[in-house]
């Protein structure tokens, strides 16, 4: 208690020097919490959006289907297994047929994935109802990124070319019924969505699908051998890998910030011990043991982070709260970034994040304060009193 | 305590390493100090005054010989024991005052009592008493930077005296003061010495201090050159 009282008195008495350290440290606190909260919010938003727009409650894949190998698309289709037909009928499973093809907007060829989906599906957020709107036309929907890269817009007609199951090239004109906005690039970039029955007809694959998407609230997945069930964790593993990689970059930034703050504390401690030699000698002369003086100086250094947490809370809580409620506008679109990213990210600040950050900074500050303070234990008090310790 | 002496020193030597050899600061000192003495240890720079005071103050250890302070042999004390002795029984006054710059006058004087864990009410009364002895009750909220040299040294005296130590060690206490302030603080210390029976040892070569002390011990080359008792009314 005495050491705490003296440390606080010395710190506050040091005035500007203390407050400069405290402000630098508080910036570190806030920026660490902010960046971590932003990544946490992004992670949560990306997971939710991926589930809503693409992953659903998991997917059944045709045994040959490999999304990373386009050559498998030719063979990765088949009749829906008998055990899953009921789900397709009641709408809890959405069949998708996927094939490669090309579109020719304004005479330019663009390689695309053509995806067939039932227009009446309710499992994912894709606005497939637009696929029913055509009167004699084959309707298609595309995402904003696709529209931007091809120059297509709602109401345009575009030629689509594909190879049917016999390998024969065929083409037709489709009408862009809607351009949808999404944060999930994997349902947008390089893709055109058609009604499932129309694509099955075009491909000469009636009743066939490449994969089936389950509703998020569906129960335990029935076995549908030889189709393979892929759960949410499997389907979201890519995005989690990317976010973890971005998290590592974030970790480096926090490390640099923390190091800068610790450098300020370390520098102050080294300077203090050199500059306050007479004070150290006087403490010993007045009856403190050297270990008590080491403890006092360590506590002074560590209390920088306690004060920083208080100061940081004063301006940080309102700042972070506003951002958590109003979100942060991201200047890049999801297609630029390659993974699901909303135009506005809402950081998530958990108690664990805030408490953990404060604890880590406090521990590191204490260690950094103790390191130079050990020198006091080696000082001769008589030399310290004369200010002669080098 | 040996023969009623608060301090007894026998065959005291202190060597410091210097280059490949050593420098002998104290070379066989035999001295004893009784309760309530007001003694000056006098000598030029390098004569060993400060070294002797540091050993008596348990801030340093003898190289040879024996120094017994209030019944405790300095060389046999553990660091915690010597710290405890300094905390309760020894007061220090320094040439450069050594006040804590970020503390107020009150807090500076309060410090030794905080170390002893004395209760708040009693502590406050002791601090105010000490400040009254030195005539600084009107400066309790000032910081050292706002005080004159004489006032600063009076705060240092109050800090040394507040715990009512048995021995006060003053190293060149007037060296940074003008004549008027020197006389003022010497009168203050003399008054406290008479009233509280505290033993005062001064390391000095200041004639003003020498004029106040009742015993003069001259040191030369680390040895006692003369030990003179002055009769005063």
PDB file of C-alpha atoms in Angstrom, chain A residues 78-276:
ATOM      1  CA  UNK A  78     -25.968 -36.459 -60.700  1.00  0.00           C
ATOM      2  CA  UNK A  79     -29.500 -37.228 -59.586  1.00  0.00           C
ATOM      3  CA  UNK A  80     -30.345 -36.088 -56.079  1.00  0.00           C
ATOM      4  CA  UNK A  81     -29.910 -39.120 -53.766  1.00  0.00           C
ATOM      5  CA  UNK A  82     -33.161 -40.736 -52.707  1.00  0.00           C
ATOM      6  CA  UNK A  83     -32.600 -39.868 -49.044  1.00  0.00           C
ATOM      7  CA  UNK A  84     -32.497 -36.138 -49.874  1.00  0.00           C
ATOM      8  CA  UNK A  85     -35.406 -35.887 -52.283  1.00  0.00           C
ATOM      9  CA  UNK A  86     -37.863 -35.109 -49.515  1.00  0.00           C
ATOM     10  CA  UNK A  87     -35.744 -32.146 -48.446  1.00  0.00           C
ATOM     11  CA  UNK A  88     -35.665 -30.809 -51.978  1.00  0.00           C
ATOM     12  CA  UNK A  89     -39.421 -31.157 -52.212  1.00  0.00           C
ATOM     13  CA  UNK A  90     -40.139 -29.341 -48.939  1.00  0.00           C
ATOM     14  CA  UNK A  91     -37.582 -26.629 -49.700  1.00  0.00           C
ATOM     15  CA  UNK A  92     -35.176 -27.367 -46.849  1.00  0.00           C
ATOM     16  CA  UNK A  93     -32.564 -28.400 -49.420  1.00  0.00           C
ATOM     17  CA  UNK A  94     -31.682 -26.241 -52.418  1.00  0.00           C
ATOM     18  CA  UNK A  95     -30.122 -28.035 -55.380  1.00  0.00           C
ATOM     19  CA  UNK A  96     -27.474 -26.195 -57.400  1.00  0.00           C
ATOM     20  CA  UNK A  97     -26.183 -27.225 -60.803  1.00  0.00           C
ATOM     21  CA  UNK A  98     -22.847 -25.719 -61.735  1.00  0.00           C
ATOM     22  CA  UNK A  99     -21.094 -25.682 -65.082  1.00  0.00           C
ATOM     23  CA  UNK A 100     -18.508 -23.667 -66.931  1.00  0.00           C
ATOM     24  CA  UNK A 101     -19.429 -21.380 -69.792  1.00  0.00           C
ATOM     25  CA  UNK A 102     -18.894 -17.986 -71.366  1.00  0.00           C
ATOM     26  CA  UNK A 103     -20.836 -14.751 -71.707  1.00  0.00           C
ATOM     27  CA  UNK A 104     -20.373 -12.258 -74.516  1.00  0.00           C
ATOM     28  CA  UNK A 105     -21.305  -8.765 -73.371  1.00  0.00           C
ATOM     29  CA  UNK A 106     -20.583  -6.181 -76.105  1.00  0.00           C
ATOM     30  CA  UNK A 107     -18.711  -8.790 -78.132  1.00  0.00           C
ATOM     31  CA  UNK A 108     -16.202  -9.518 -75.347  1.00  0.00           C
ATOM     32  CA  UNK A 109     -15.853 -13.026 -74.015  1.00  0.00           C
ATOM     33  CA  UNK A 110     -15.870 -13.621 -70.279  1.00  0.00           C
ATOM     34  CA  UNK A 111     -15.394 -17.058 -68.764  1.00  0.00           C
ATOM     35  CA  UNK A 112     -18.059 -17.652 -66.129  1.00  0.00           C
ATOM     36  CA  UNK A 113     -19.525 -20.229 -63.835  1.00  0.00           C
ATOM     37  CA  UNK A 114     -23.144 -20.810 -64.747  1.00  0.00           C
ATOM     38  CA  UNK A 115     -25.141 -21.771 -61.699  1.00  0.00           C
ATOM     39  CA  UNK A 116     -28.694 -23.086 -61.753  1.00  0.00           C
ATOM     40  CA  UNK A 117     -30.846 -22.560 -58.662  1.00  0.00           C
ATOM     41  CA  UNK A 118     -34.590 -22.972 -57.994  1.00  0.00           C
ATOM     42  CA  UNK A 119     -36.134 -19.482 -58.193  1.00  0.00           C
ATOM     43  CA  UNK A 120     -38.507 -20.175 -55.291  1.00  0.00           C
ATOM     44  CA  UNK A 121     -35.766 -21.197 -52.820  1.00  0.00           C
ATOM     45  CA  UNK A 122     -35.740 -19.510 -49.400  1.00  0.00           C
ATOM     46  CA  UNK A 123     -32.603 -21.061 -47.913  1.00  0.00           C
ATOM     47  CA  UNK A 124     -30.001 -18.504 -49.016  1.00  0.00           C
ATOM     48  CA  UNK A 125     -30.395 -14.768 -49.469  1.00  0.00           C
ATOM     49  CA  UNK A 126     -29.747 -14.725 -53.184  1.00  0.00           C
ATOM     50  CA  UNK A 127     -32.706 -12.838 -54.779  1.00  0.00           C
ATOM     51  CA  UNK A 128     -33.657 -15.801 -56.960  1.00  0.00           C
ATOM     52  CA  UNK A 129     -37.277 -14.667 -57.253  1.00  0.00           C
ATOM     53  CA  UNK A 130     -36.106 -12.426 -60.127  1.00  0.00           C
ATOM     54  CA  UNK A 131     -35.360 -15.579 -62.115  1.00  0.00           C
ATOM     55  CA  UNK A 132     -39.102 -16.153 -62.485  1.00  0.00           C
ATOM     56  CA  UNK A 133     -39.830 -12.726 -63.886  1.00  0.00           C
ATOM     57  CA  UNK A 134     -39.209 -13.428 -67.556  1.00  0.00           C
ATOM     58  CA  UNK A 135     -42.013 -13.604 -70.077  1.00  0.00           C
ATOM     59  CA  UNK A 136     -40.553 -15.763 -72.774  1.00  0.00           C
ATOM     60  CA  UNK A 137     -37.051 -14.712 -71.800  1.00  0.00           C
ATOM     61  CA  UNK A 138     -34.501 -16.784 -69.931  1.00  0.00           C
ATOM     62  CA  UNK A 139     -33.824 -14.662 -66.871  1.00  0.00           C
ATOM     63  CA  UNK A 140     -30.501 -14.432 -65.113  1.00  0.00           C
ATOM     64  CA  UNK A 141     -29.192 -12.569 -62.105  1.00  0.00           C
ATOM     65  CA  UNK A 142     -25.662 -11.371 -61.492  1.00  0.00           C
ATOM     66  CA  UNK A 143     -23.875  -9.601 -58.675  1.00  0.00           C
ATOM     67  CA  UNK A 144     -22.586  -6.035 -58.735  1.00  0.00           C
ATOM     68  CA  UNK A 145     -18.943  -7.112 -59.149  1.00  0.00           C
ATOM     69  CA  UNK A 146     -19.868  -9.253 -62.134  1.00  0.00           C
ATOM     70  CA  UNK A 147     -21.955  -6.399 -63.557  1.00  0.00           C
ATOM     71  CA  UNK A 148     -19.026  -4.045 -63.176  1.00  0.00           C
ATOM     72  CA  UNK A 149     -16.493  -6.361 -64.799  1.00  0.00           C
ATOM     73  CA  UNK A 150     -18.772  -7.189 -67.743  1.00  0.00           C
ATOM     74  CA  UNK A 151     -20.518  -3.834 -68.105  1.00  0.00           C
ATOM     75  CA  UNK A 152     -23.906  -5.556 -67.853  1.00  0.00           C
ATOM     76  CA  UNK A 153     -26.870  -3.955 -66.176  1.00  0.00           C
ATOM     77  CA  UNK A 154     -30.434  -4.838 -65.368  1.00  0.00           C
ATOM     78  CA  UNK A 155     -32.512  -5.367 -68.528  1.00  0.00           C
ATOM     79  CA  UNK A 156     -29.531  -6.150 -70.756  1.00  0.00           C
ATOM     80  CA  UNK A 157     -29.480  -9.227 -72.916  1.00  0.00           C
ATOM     81  CA  UNK A 158     -26.318 -11.240 -73.145  1.00  0.00           C
ATOM     82  CA  UNK A 159     -25.287 -14.371 -74.987  1.00  0.00           C
ATOM     83  CA  UNK A 160     -24.372 -17.355 -72.833  1.00  0.00           C
ATOM     84  CA  UNK A 161     -22.461 -20.284 -74.258  1.00  0.00           C
ATOM     85  CA  UNK A 162     -21.944 -23.695 -72.639  1.00  0.00           C
ATOM     86  CA  UNK A 163     -21.198 -27.329 -73.425  1.00  0.00           C
ATOM     87  CA  UNK A 164     -23.950 -29.837 -72.679  1.00  0.00           C
ATOM     88  CA  UNK A 165     -23.386 -33.296 -71.201  1.00  0.00           C
ATOM     89  CA  UNK A 166     -22.486 -34.631 -74.643  1.00  0.00           C
ATOM     90  CA  UNK A 167     -19.774 -31.999 -75.107  1.00  0.00           C
ATOM     91  CA  UNK A 168     -21.749 -30.085 -77.674  1.00  0.00           C
ATOM     92  CA  UNK A 169     -21.437 -26.292 -77.622  1.00  0.00           C
ATOM     93  CA  UNK A 170     -24.698 -24.406 -77.453  1.00  0.00           C
ATOM     94  CA  UNK A 171     -25.658 -20.814 -76.788  1.00  0.00           C
ATOM     95  CA  UNK A 172     -28.675 -18.747 -75.922  1.00  0.00           C
ATOM     96  CA  UNK A 173     -29.520 -15.208 -75.022  1.00  0.00           C
ATOM     97  CA  UNK A 174     -30.486 -14.429 -71.442  1.00  0.00           C
ATOM     98  CA  UNK A 175     -31.940 -11.322 -69.908  1.00  0.00           C
ATOM     99  CA  UNK A 176     -30.299  -9.797 -66.835  1.00  0.00           C
ATOM    100  CA  UNK A 177     -33.376  -9.643 -64.592  1.00  0.00           C
ATOM    101  CA  UNK A 178     -31.573  -8.147 -61.611  1.00  0.00           C
ATOM    102  CA  UNK A 179     -28.182  -7.066 -60.372  1.00  0.00           C
ATOM    103  CA  UNK A 180     -27.881  -7.949 -56.706  1.00  0.00           C
ATOM    104  CA  UNK A 181     -25.690  -6.469 -54.071  1.00  0.00           C
ATOM    105  CA  UNK A 182     -23.784  -8.821 -51.827  1.00  0.00           C
ATOM    106  CA  UNK A 183     -20.801  -8.806 -49.476  1.00  0.00           C
ATOM    107  CA  UNK A 184     -19.896 -12.355 -50.491  1.00  0.00           C
ATOM    108  CA  UNK A 185     -17.694 -12.357 -53.605  1.00  0.00           C
ATOM    109  CA  UNK A 186     -17.919 -16.128 -54.079  1.00  0.00           C
ATOM    110  CA  UNK A 187     -21.543 -15.837 -55.233  1.00  0.00           C
ATOM    111  CA  UNK A 188     -20.801 -12.804 -57.387  1.00  0.00           C
ATOM    112  CA  UNK A 189     -17.442 -12.563 -59.150  1.00  0.00           C
ATOM    113  CA  UNK A 190     -17.416 -14.416 -62.497  1.00  0.00           C
ATOM    114  CA  UNK A 191     -20.844 -15.997 -61.971  1.00  0.00           C
ATOM    115  CA  UNK A 192     -24.222 -15.894 -63.632  1.00  0.00           C
ATOM    116  CA  UNK A 193     -27.297 -17.438 -62.003  1.00  0.00           C
ATOM    117  CA  UNK A 194     -30.065 -19.078 -64.028  1.00  0.00           C
ATOM    118  CA  UNK A 195     -33.234 -20.995 -63.071  1.00  0.00           C
ATOM    119  CA  UNK A 196     -32.261 -24.562 -62.185  1.00  0.00           C
ATOM    120  CA  UNK A 197     -34.792 -26.237 -64.450  1.00  0.00           C
ATOM    121  CA  UNK A 198     -33.657 -24.103 -67.398  1.00  0.00           C
ATOM    122  CA  UNK A 199     -29.972 -24.948 -66.816  1.00  0.00           C
ATOM    123  CA  UNK A 200     -30.824 -28.654 -66.415  1.00  0.00           C
ATOM    124  CA  UNK A 201     -32.613 -28.424 -69.749  1.00  0.00           C
ATOM    125  CA  UNK A 202     -29.699 -26.578 -71.394  1.00  0.00           C
ATOM    126  CA  UNK A 203     -27.206 -29.113 -70.040  1.00  0.00           C
ATOM    127  CA  UNK A 204     -29.397 -32.129 -70.849  1.00  0.00           C
ATOM    128  CA  UNK A 205     -29.244 -33.049 -67.157  1.00  0.00           C
ATOM    129  CA  UNK A 206     -32.871 -33.230 -65.966  1.00  0.00           C
ATOM    130  CA  UNK A 207     -33.206 -33.647 -62.185  1.00  0.00           C
ATOM    131  CA  UNK A 208     -29.454 -33.423 -61.680  1.00  0.00           C
ATOM    132  CA  UNK A 209     -27.444 -31.215 -59.358  1.00  0.00           C
ATOM    133  CA  UNK A 210     -23.853 -30.576 -58.331  1.00  0.00           C
ATOM    134  CA  UNK A 211     -24.557 -29.782 -54.727  1.00  0.00           C
ATOM    135  CA  UNK A 212     -27.389 -29.202 -52.280  1.00  0.00           C
ATOM    136  CA  UNK A 213     -27.534 -26.415 -49.711  1.00  0.00           C
ATOM    137  CA  UNK A 214     -29.214 -27.177 -46.386  1.00  0.00           C
ATOM    138  CA  UNK A 215     -31.241 -24.636 -44.468  1.00  0.00           C
ATOM    139  CA  UNK A 216     -29.318 -23.182 -41.479  1.00  0.00           C
ATOM    140  CA  UNK A 217     -31.922 -24.490 -39.020  1.00  0.00           C
ATOM    141  CA  UNK A 218     -32.059 -28.046 -40.386  1.00  0.00           C
ATOM    142  CA  UNK A 219     -31.478 -30.948 -37.985  1.00  0.00           C
ATOM    143  CA  UNK A 220     -28.735 -33.572 -38.150  1.00  0.00           C
ATOM    144  CA  UNK A 221     -27.746 -34.274 -41.757  1.00  0.00           C
ATOM    145  CA  UNK A 222     -29.035 -37.594 -43.141  1.00  0.00           C
ATOM    146  CA  UNK A 223     -26.494 -39.883 -44.808  1.00  0.00           C
ATOM    147  CA  UNK A 224     -26.637 -39.506 -48.608  1.00  0.00           C
ATOM    148  CA  UNK A 225     -23.905 -41.759 -49.840  1.00  0.00           C
ATOM    149  CA  UNK A 226     -22.066 -41.336 -52.226  1.00  0.00           C
ATOM    150  CA  UNK A 227     -22.712 -37.584 -51.840  1.00  0.00           C
ATOM    151  CA  UNK A 228     -20.522 -36.004 -49.207  1.00  0.00           C
ATOM    152  CA  UNK A 229     -21.824 -33.725 -46.483  1.00  0.00           C
ATOM    153  CA  UNK A 230     -19.694 -30.641 -45.872  1.00  0.00           C
ATOM    154  CA  UNK A 231     -20.495 -28.835 -42.626  1.00  0.00           C
ATOM    155  CA  UNK A 232     -20.218 -25.099 -41.930  1.00  0.00           C
ATOM    156  CA  UNK A 233     -16.782 -25.414 -40.355  1.00  0.00           C
ATOM    157  CA  UNK A 234     -15.425 -27.072 -43.486  1.00  0.00           C
ATOM    158  CA  UNK A 235     -17.079 -24.587 -45.823  1.00  0.00           C
ATOM    159  CA  UNK A 236     -15.930 -21.581 -43.767  1.00  0.00           C
ATOM    160  CA  UNK A 237     -12.393 -22.826 -43.268  1.00  0.00           C
ATOM    161  CA  UNK A 238     -11.041 -20.754 -46.175  1.00  0.00           C
ATOM    162  CA  UNK A 239     -12.361 -17.493 -44.822  1.00  0.00           C
ATOM    163  CA  UNK A 240     -11.144 -18.351 -41.367  1.00  0.00           C
ATOM    164  CA  UNK A 241      -7.683 -19.027 -42.780  1.00  0.00           C
ATOM    165  CA  UNK A 242      -7.700 -15.658 -44.529  1.00  0.00           C
ATOM    166  CA  UNK A 243      -8.899 -13.845 -41.406  1.00  0.00           C
ATOM    167  CA  UNK A 244      -6.299 -15.615 -39.308  1.00  0.00           C
ATOM    168  CA  UNK A 245      -3.645 -14.494 -41.808  1.00  0.00           C
ATOM    169  CA  UNK A 246      -4.932 -10.945 -41.556  1.00  0.00           C
ATOM    170  CA  UNK A 247      -4.975 -11.399 -37.792  1.00  0.00           C
ATOM    171  CA  UNK A 248      -1.269 -12.269 -37.910  1.00  0.00           C
ATOM    172  CA  UNK A 249      -0.583  -9.014 -39.727  1.00  0.00           C
ATOM    173  CA  UNK A 250      -2.670  -7.297 -37.055  1.00  0.00           C
ATOM    174  CA  UNK A 251      -0.591  -9.030 -34.405  1.00  0.00           C
ATOM    175  CA  UNK A 252       2.565  -7.586 -35.922  1.00  0.00           C
ATOM    176  CA  UNK A 253       1.004  -4.104 -35.866  1.00  0.00           C
ATOM    177  CA  UNK A 254      -0.004  -4.557 -32.211  1.00  0.00           C
ATOM    178  CA  UNK A 255       3.491  -5.805 -31.462  1.00  0.00           C
ATOM    179  CA  UNK A 256       5.011  -2.697 -33.032  1.00  0.00           C
ATOM    180  CA  UNK A 257       2.592  -0.432 -31.159  1.00  0.00           C
ATOM    181  CA  UNK A 258       3.203  -2.240 -27.913  1.00  0.00           C
ATOM    182  CA  UNK A 259       6.946  -2.114 -28.479  1.00  0.00           C
ATOM    183  CA  UNK A 260       6.794   1.644 -29.088  1.00  0.00           C
ATOM    184  CA  UNK A 261       4.839   2.144 -25.900  1.00  0.00           C
ATOM    185  CA  UNK A 262       7.158  -0.142 -23.965  1.00  0.00           C
ATOM    186  CA  UNK A 263      10.163   1.669 -25.376  1.00  0.00           C
ATOM    187  CA  UNK A 264       8.756   4.893 -23.943  1.00  0.00           C
ATOM    188  CA  UNK A 265       8.319   3.259 -20.531  1.00  0.00           C
ATOM    189  CA  UNK A 266      11.738   1.581 -20.689  1.00  0.00           C
ATOM    190  CA  UNK A 267      13.407   4.813 -21.736  1.00  0.00           C
ATOM    191  CA  UNK A 268      11.701   6.707 -18.920  1.00  0.00           C
ATOM    192  CA  UNK A 269      12.756   4.069 -16.407  1.00  0.00           C
ATOM    193  CA  UNK A 270      16.387   4.064 -17.530  1.00  0.00           C
ATOM    194  CA  UNK A 271      16.426   7.867 -17.485  1.00  0.00           C
ATOM    195  CA  UNK A 272      14.679   7.934 -14.103  1.00  0.00           C
ATOM    196  CA  UNK A 273      17.167   5.584 -12.516  1.00  0.00           C
ATOM    197  CA  UNK A 274      20.071   7.619 -13.846  1.00  0.00           C
ATOM    198  CA  UNK A 275      18.524  11.006 -13.043  1.00  0.00           C
ATOM    199  CA  UNK A 276      17.070  10.044  -9.665  1.00  0.00           C
TER     200      UNK A 276
END
